[in-house]
């Protein structure tokens, strides 16, 4: 699952936050992270993140089966 941030100053903070929750996080660029977590689980983590950092815009992108559109 790919995460894109609008502000690169939050990228390391989000990576650290997700790692503190036991997630494997890879940085793919100054504003992009790759996380191997099911979308539904990641959405829960991002809800908490958005409460902690309401100014940090994070977009959830896809790269896996979990992102297939519903038929």
PDB file of N, CA and C in Angstrom:
ATOM      1  N   UNK A   1       0.853  -1.167   0.000  1.00  0.00           N
ATOM      2  CA  UNK A   1       0.000   0.000   0.000  1.00  0.00           C
ATOM      3  C   UNK A   1       0.900   1.231   0.000  1.00  0.00           C
ATOM      4  N   UNK A   2       0.596   2.170  -0.843  1.00  0.00           N
ATOM      5  CA  UNK A   2       1.372   3.397  -0.927  1.00  0.00           C
ATOM      6  C   UNK A   2       0.679   4.532  -0.198  1.00  0.00           C
ATOM      7  N   UNK A   3       1.474   5.309   0.502  1.00  0.00           N
ATOM      8  CA  UNK A   3       0.991   6.511   1.162  1.00  0.00           C
ATOM      9  C   UNK A   3       1.740   7.691   0.578  1.00  0.00           C
ATOM     10  N   UNK A   4       1.015   8.736   0.244  1.00  0.00           N
ATOM     11  CA  UNK A   4       1.629   9.957  -0.279  1.00  0.00           C
ATOM     12  C   UNK A   4       1.266  11.112   0.631  1.00  0.00           C
ATOM     13  N   UNK A   5       2.280  11.861   0.995  1.00  0.00           N
ATOM     14  CA  UNK A   5       2.080  13.019   1.865  1.00  0.00           C
ATOM     15  C   UNK A   5       2.292  14.290   1.055  1.00  0.00           C
ATOM     16  N   UNK A   6       1.539  15.315   1.367  1.00  0.00           N
ATOM     17  CA  UNK A   6       1.689  16.578   0.642  1.00  0.00           C
ATOM     18  C   UNK A   6       2.871  17.381   1.175  1.00  0.00           C
ATOM     19  N   UNK A   7       3.274  17.117   2.413  1.00  0.00           N
ATOM     20  CA  UNK A   7       4.371  17.843   3.048  1.00  0.00           C
ATOM     21  C   UNK A   7       5.462  16.856   3.462  1.00  0.00           C
ATOM     22  N   UNK A   8       6.640  16.933   2.860  1.00  0.00           N
ATOM     23  CA  UNK A   8       7.707  15.980   3.172  1.00  0.00           C
ATOM     24  C   UNK A   8       8.200  16.048   4.616  1.00  0.00           C
ATOM     25  N   UNK A   9       7.885  17.110   5.335  1.00  0.00           N
ATOM     26  CA  UNK A   9       8.338  17.197   6.724  1.00  0.00           C
ATOM     27  C   UNK A   9       7.622  16.188   7.627  1.00  0.00           C
ATOM     28  N   UNK A  10       6.516  15.611   7.151  1.00  0.00           N
ATOM     29  CA  UNK A  10       5.780  14.621   7.937  1.00  0.00           C
ATOM     30  C   UNK A  10       6.139  13.176   7.589  1.00  0.00           C
ATOM     31  N   UNK A  11       6.881  12.957   6.534  1.00  0.00           N
ATOM     32  CA  UNK A  11       7.154  11.602   6.064  1.00  0.00           C
ATOM     33  C   UNK A  11       7.846  10.758   7.121  1.00  0.00           C
ATOM     34  N   UNK A  12       8.923  11.261   7.701  1.00  0.00           N
ATOM     35  CA  UNK A  12       9.638  10.497   8.727  1.00  0.00           C
ATOM     36  C   UNK A  12       8.781  10.277   9.969  1.00  0.00           C
ATOM     37  N   UNK A  13       7.984  11.259  10.321  1.00  0.00           N
ATOM     38  CA  UNK A  13       7.104  11.125  11.496  1.00  0.00           C
ATOM     39  C   UNK A  13       6.065  10.028  11.286  1.00  0.00           C
ATOM     40  N   UNK A  14       5.482   9.990  10.077  1.00  0.00           N
ATOM     41  CA  UNK A  14       4.494   8.955   9.791  1.00  0.00           C
ATOM     42  C   UNK A  14       5.152   7.583   9.753  1.00  0.00           C
ATOM     43  N   UNK A  15       6.327   7.494   9.167  1.00  0.00           N
ATOM     44  CA  UNK A  15       7.044   6.220   9.127  1.00  0.00           C
ATOM     45  C   UNK A  15       7.337   5.734  10.551  1.00  0.00           C
ATOM     46  N   UNK A  16       7.798   6.620  11.403  1.00  0.00           N
ATOM     47  CA  UNK A  16       8.085   6.258  12.788  1.00  0.00           C
ATOM     48  C   UNK A  16       6.811   5.820  13.517  1.00  0.00           C
ATOM     49  N   UNK A  17       5.723   6.545  13.306  1.00  0.00           N
ATOM     50  CA  UNK A  17       4.441   6.213  13.917  1.00  0.00           C
ATOM     51  C   UNK A  17       4.013   4.802  13.515  1.00  0.00           C
ATOM     52  N   UNK A  18       4.068   4.495  12.224  1.00  0.00           N
ATOM     53  CA  UNK A  18       3.645   3.175  11.757  1.00  0.00           C
ATOM     54  C   UNK A  18       4.585   2.077  12.250  1.00  0.00           C
ATOM     55  N   UNK A  19       5.877   2.363  12.284  1.00  0.00           N
ATOM     56  CA  UNK A  19       6.830   1.375  12.814  1.00  0.00           C
ATOM     57  C   UNK A  19       6.579   1.105  14.295  1.00  0.00           C
ATOM     58  N   UNK A  20       6.172   2.133  15.042  1.00  0.00           N
ATOM     59  CA  UNK A  20       5.881   1.947  16.461  1.00  0.00           C
ATOM     60  C   UNK A  20       4.674   1.029  16.669  1.00  0.00           C
ATOM     61  N   UNK A  21       3.877   0.861  15.616  1.00  0.00           N
ATOM     62  CA  UNK A  21       2.724  -0.034  15.658  1.00  0.00           C
ATOM     63  C   UNK A  21       3.061  -1.409  15.088  1.00  0.00           C
ATOM     64  N   UNK A  22       4.345  -1.636  14.817  1.00  0.00           N
ATOM     65  CA  UNK A  22       4.796  -2.937  14.327  1.00  0.00           C
ATOM     66  C   UNK A  22       4.702  -3.129  12.831  1.00  0.00           C
ATOM     67  N   UNK A  23       4.530  -2.047  12.096  1.00  0.00           N
ATOM     68  CA  UNK A  23       4.405  -2.137  10.643  1.00  0.00           C
ATOM     69  C   UNK A  23       5.771  -1.999   9.968  1.00  0.00           C
ATOM     70  N   UNK A  24       5.914  -2.657   8.833  1.00  0.00           N
ATOM     71  CA  UNK A  24       7.114  -2.518   8.015  1.00  0.00           C
ATOM     72  C   UNK A  24       6.866  -1.379   7.034  1.00  0.00           C
ATOM     73  N   UNK A  25       7.746  -0.387   7.073  1.00  0.00           N
ATOM     74  CA  UNK A  25       7.574   0.814   6.260  1.00  0.00           C
ATOM     75  C   UNK A  25       8.845   1.054   5.455  1.00  0.00           C
ATOM     76  N   UNK A  26       8.686   1.278   4.167  1.00  0.00           N
ATOM     77  CA  UNK A  26       9.801   1.625   3.287  1.00  0.00           C
ATOM     78  C   UNK A  26       9.553   3.002   2.703  1.00  0.00           C
ATOM     79  N   UNK A  27      10.574   3.826   2.719  1.00  0.00           N
ATOM     80  CA  UNK A  27      10.471   5.151   2.124  1.00  0.00           C
ATOM     81  C   UNK A  27      10.774   5.038   0.639  1.00  0.00           C
ATOM     82  N   UNK A  28       9.852   5.539  -0.183  1.00  0.00           N
ATOM     83  CA  UNK A  28      10.012   5.483  -1.638  1.00  0.00           C
ATOM     84  C   UNK A  28      10.310   6.840  -2.235  1.00  0.00           C
ATOM     85  N   UNK A  29      10.510   7.818  -1.398  1.00  0.00           N
ATOM     86  CA  UNK A  29      10.772   9.173  -1.852  1.00  0.00           C
ATOM     87  C   UNK A  29      10.467  10.140  -0.735  1.00  0.00           C
ATOM     88  N   UNK A  30      10.671  11.412  -0.969  1.00  0.00           N
ATOM     89  CA  UNK A  30      10.491  12.393   0.099  1.00  0.00           C
ATOM     90  C   UNK A  30       9.052  12.520   0.594  1.00  0.00           C
ATOM     91  N   UNK A  31       8.093  12.124  -0.229  1.00  0.00           N
ATOM     92  CA  UNK A  31       6.689  12.233   0.188  1.00  0.00           C
ATOM     93  C   UNK A  31       5.923  10.932  -0.006  1.00  0.00           C
ATOM     94  N   UNK A  32       6.632   9.805  -0.101  1.00  0.00           N
ATOM     95  CA  UNK A  32       5.947   8.537  -0.346  1.00  0.00           C
ATOM     96  C   UNK A  32       6.495   7.430   0.540  1.00  0.00           C
ATOM     97  N   UNK A  33       5.569   6.654   1.112  1.00  0.00           N
ATOM     98  CA  UNK A  33       5.911   5.495   1.917  1.00  0.00           C
ATOM     99  C   UNK A  33       5.190   4.274   1.369  1.00  0.00           C
ATOM    100  N   UNK A  34       5.832   3.121   1.470  1.00  0.00           N
ATOM    101  CA  UNK A  34       5.205   1.853   1.117  1.00  0.00           C
ATOM    102  C   UNK A  34       5.054   1.038   2.392  1.00  0.00           C
ATOM    103  N   UNK A  35       3.847   0.543   2.620  1.00  0.00           N
ATOM    104  CA  UNK A  35       3.535  -0.211   3.831  1.00  0.00           C
ATOM    105  C   UNK A  35       2.838  -1.497   3.414  1.00  0.00           C
ATOM    106  N   UNK A  36       3.284  -2.618   3.975  1.00  0.00           N
ATOM    107  CA  UNK A  36       2.650  -3.893   3.668  1.00  0.00           C
ATOM    108  C   UNK A  36       1.629  -4.224   4.750  1.00  0.00           C
ATOM    109  N   UNK A  37       0.518  -3.525   4.695  1.00  0.00           N
ATOM    110  CA  UNK A  37      -0.553  -3.656   5.668  1.00  0.00           C
ATOM    111  C   UNK A  37      -1.875  -3.663   4.917  1.00  0.00           C
ATOM    112  N   UNK A  38      -2.811  -4.506   5.321  1.00  0.00           N
ATOM    113  CA  UNK A  38      -4.130  -4.465   4.671  1.00  0.00           C
ATOM    114  C   UNK A  38      -4.749  -3.072   4.776  1.00  0.00           C
ATOM    115  N   UNK A  39      -5.451  -2.698   3.739  1.00  0.00           N
ATOM    116  CA  UNK A  39      -6.026  -1.350   3.665  1.00  0.00           C
ATOM    117  C   UNK A  39      -6.898  -1.025   4.877  1.00  0.00           C
ATOM    118  N   UNK A  40      -7.751  -1.950   5.279  1.00  0.00           N
ATOM    119  CA  UNK A  40      -8.662  -1.672   6.396  1.00  0.00           C
ATOM    120  C   UNK A  40      -7.898  -1.386   7.687  1.00  0.00           C
ATOM    121  N   UNK A  41      -6.822  -2.111   7.913  1.00  0.00           N
ATOM    122  CA  UNK A  41      -5.999  -1.885   9.101  1.00  0.00           C
ATOM    123  C   UNK A  41      -5.269  -0.549   9.001  1.00  0.00           C
ATOM    124  N   UNK A  42      -4.733  -0.263   7.835  1.00  0.00           N
ATOM    125  CA  UNK A  42      -4.007   0.985   7.632  1.00  0.00           C
ATOM    126  C   UNK A  42      -4.922   2.198   7.798  1.00  0.00           C
ATOM    127  N   UNK A  43      -6.157   2.082   7.364  1.00  0.00           N
ATOM    128  CA  UNK A  43      -7.107   3.185   7.522  1.00  0.00           C
ATOM    129  C   UNK A  43      -7.342   3.505   9.001  1.00  0.00           C
ATOM    130  N   UNK A  44      -7.354   2.493   9.845  1.00  0.00           N
ATOM    131  CA  UNK A  44      -7.507   2.726  11.286  1.00  0.00           C
ATOM    132  C   UNK A  44      -6.305   3.495  11.821  1.00  0.00           C
ATOM    133  N   UNK A  45      -5.111   3.069  11.452  1.00  0.00           N
ATOM    134  CA  UNK A  45      -3.900   3.770  11.890  1.00  0.00           C
ATOM    135  C   UNK A  45      -3.901   5.216  11.416  1.00  0.00           C
ATOM    136  N   UNK A  46      -4.358   5.439  10.181  1.00  0.00           N
ATOM    137  CA  UNK A  46      -4.365   6.797   9.636  1.00  0.00           C
ATOM    138  C   UNK A  46      -5.406   7.685  10.304  1.00  0.00           C
ATOM    139  N   UNK A  47      -6.479   7.106  10.809  1.00  0.00           N
ATOM    140  CA  UNK A  47      -7.451   7.901  11.574  1.00  0.00           C
ATOM    141  C   UNK A  47      -6.799   8.471  12.829  1.00  0.00           C
ATOM    142  N   UNK A  48      -6.034   7.645  13.499  1.00  0.00           N
ATOM    143  CA  UNK A  48      -5.316   8.106  14.698  1.00  0.00           C
ATOM    144  C   UNK A  48      -4.286   9.157  14.298  1.00  0.00           C
ATOM    145  N   UNK A  49      -3.540   8.904  13.232  1.00  0.00           N
ATOM    146  CA  UNK A  49      -2.524   9.838  12.744  1.00  0.00           C
ATOM    147  C   UNK A  49      -3.136  11.210  12.458  1.00  0.00           C
ATOM    148  N   UNK A  50      -4.318  11.209  11.842  1.00  0.00           N
ATOM    149  CA  UNK A  50      -4.962  12.478  11.481  1.00  0.00           C
ATOM    150  C   UNK A  50      -5.429  13.262  12.707  1.00  0.00           C
ATOM    151  N   UNK A  51      -5.704  12.571  13.789  1.00  0.00           N
ATOM    152  CA  UNK A  51      -6.021  13.269  15.043  1.00  0.00           C
ATOM    153  C   UNK A  51      -4.757  13.895  15.616  1.00  0.00           C
ATOM    154  N   UNK A  52      -3.651  13.162  15.564  1.00  0.00           N
ATOM    155  CA  UNK A  52      -2.378  13.663  16.086  1.00  0.00           C
ATOM    156  C   UNK A  52      -1.801  14.786  15.226  1.00  0.00           C
ATOM    157  N   UNK A  53      -1.960  14.677  13.907  1.00  0.00           N
ATOM    158  CA  UNK A  53      -1.386  15.643  12.963  1.00  0.00           C
ATOM    159  C   UNK A  53      -2.458  16.078  11.960  1.00  0.00           C
ATOM    160  N   UNK A  54      -3.402  16.907  12.367  1.00  0.00           N
ATOM    161  CA  UNK A  54      -4.497  17.286  11.469  1.00  0.00           C
ATOM    162  C   UNK A  54      -4.054  18.071  10.234  1.00  0.00           C
ATOM    163  N   UNK A  55      -2.881  18.687  10.275  1.00  0.00           N
ATOM    164  CA  UNK A  55      -2.396  19.451   9.122  1.00  0.00           C
ATOM    165  C   UNK A  55      -1.635  18.598   8.109  1.00  0.00           C
ATOM    166  N   UNK A  56      -1.355  17.350   8.461  1.00  0.00           N
ATOM    167  CA  UNK A  56      -0.589  16.469   7.579  1.00  0.00           C
ATOM    168  C   UNK A  56      -1.543  15.738   6.640  1.00  0.00           C
ATOM    169  N   UNK A  57      -1.535  16.122   5.375  1.00  0.00           N
ATOM    170  CA  UNK A  57      -2.406  15.496   4.380  1.00  0.00           C
ATOM    171  C   UNK A  57      -1.764  14.214   3.870  1.00  0.00           C
ATOM    172  N   UNK A  58      -2.451  13.091   4.073  1.00  0.00           N
ATOM    173  CA  UNK A  58      -1.961  11.782   3.630  1.00  0.00           C
ATOM    174  C   UNK A  58      -2.990  11.184   2.691  1.00  0.00           C
ATOM    175  N   UNK A  59      -2.524  10.773   1.515  1.00  0.00           N
ATOM    176  CA  UNK A  59      -3.379  10.104   0.544  1.00  0.00           C
ATOM    177  C   UNK A  59      -3.020   8.632   0.511  1.00  0.00           C
ATOM    178  N   UNK A  60      -4.023   7.796   0.568  1.00  0.00           N
ATOM    179  CA  UNK A  60      -3.839   6.352   0.526  1.00  0.00           C
ATOM    180  C   UNK A  60      -3.946   5.909  -0.912  1.00  0.00           C
ATOM    181  N   UNK A  61      -2.861   5.377  -1.435  1.00  0.00           N
ATOM    182  CA  UNK A  61      -2.855   4.882  -2.803  1.00  0.00           C
ATOM    183  C   UNK A  61      -2.840   3.378  -2.776  1.00  0.00           C
ATOM    184  N   UNK A  62      -2.786   2.762  -3.911  1.00  0.00           N
ATOM    185  CA  UNK A  62      -2.851   1.319  -3.920  1.00  0.00           C
ATOM    186  C   UNK A  62      -1.766   0.679  -4.738  1.00  0.00           C
ATOM    187  N   UNK A  63      -1.510  -0.550  -4.382  1.00  0.00           N
ATOM    188  CA  UNK A  63      -0.592  -1.366  -5.187  1.00  0.00           C
ATOM    189  C   UNK A  63      -0.842  -2.833  -4.927  1.00  0.00           C
ATOM    190  N   UNK A  64      -2.061  -3.157  -4.500  1.00  0.00           N
ATOM    191  CA  UNK A  64      -2.297  -4.555  -4.166  1.00  0.00           C
ATOM    192  C   UNK A  64      -3.730  -4.978  -4.394  1.00  0.00           C
ATOM    193  N   UNK A  65      -4.000  -6.206  -4.036  1.00  0.00           N
ATOM    194  CA  UNK A  65      -5.315  -6.808  -4.227  1.00  0.00           C
ATOM    195  C   UNK A  65      -6.367  -6.080  -3.401  1.00  0.00           C
ATOM    196  N   UNK A  66      -5.984  -5.566  -2.239  1.00  0.00           N
ATOM    197  CA  UNK A  66      -6.938  -4.890  -1.371  1.00  0.00           C
ATOM    198  C   UNK A  66      -7.534  -3.651  -2.015  1.00  0.00           C
ATOM    199  N   UNK A  67      -6.924  -3.150  -3.085  1.00  0.00           N
ATOM    200  CA  UNK A  67      -7.381  -1.915  -3.707  1.00  0.00           C
ATOM    201  C   UNK A  67      -8.219  -2.147  -4.942  1.00  0.00           C
ATOM    202  N   UNK A  68      -8.536  -3.400  -5.237  1.00  0.00           N
ATOM    203  CA  UNK A  68      -9.342  -3.677  -6.402  1.00  0.00           C
ATOM    204  C   UNK A  68     -10.734  -3.089  -6.217  1.00  0.00           C
ATOM    205  N   UNK A  69     -11.269  -2.434  -7.243  1.00  0.00           N
ATOM    206  CA  UNK A  69     -12.604  -1.853  -7.098  1.00  0.00           C
ATOM    207  C   UNK A  69     -13.656  -2.929  -6.896  1.00  0.00           C
ATOM    208  N   UNK A  70     -14.687  -2.594  -6.154  1.00  0.00           N
ATOM    209  CA  UNK A  70     -15.783  -3.530  -5.936  1.00  0.00           C
ATOM    210  C   UNK A  70     -16.575  -3.691  -7.228  1.00  0.00           C
ATOM    211  N   UNK A  71     -17.027  -4.907  -7.497  1.00  0.00           N
ATOM    212  CA  UNK A  71     -17.777  -5.181  -8.727  1.00  0.00           C
ATOM    213  C   UNK A  71     -19.242  -4.828  -8.557  1.00  0.00           C
TER     214      UNK A  71
END
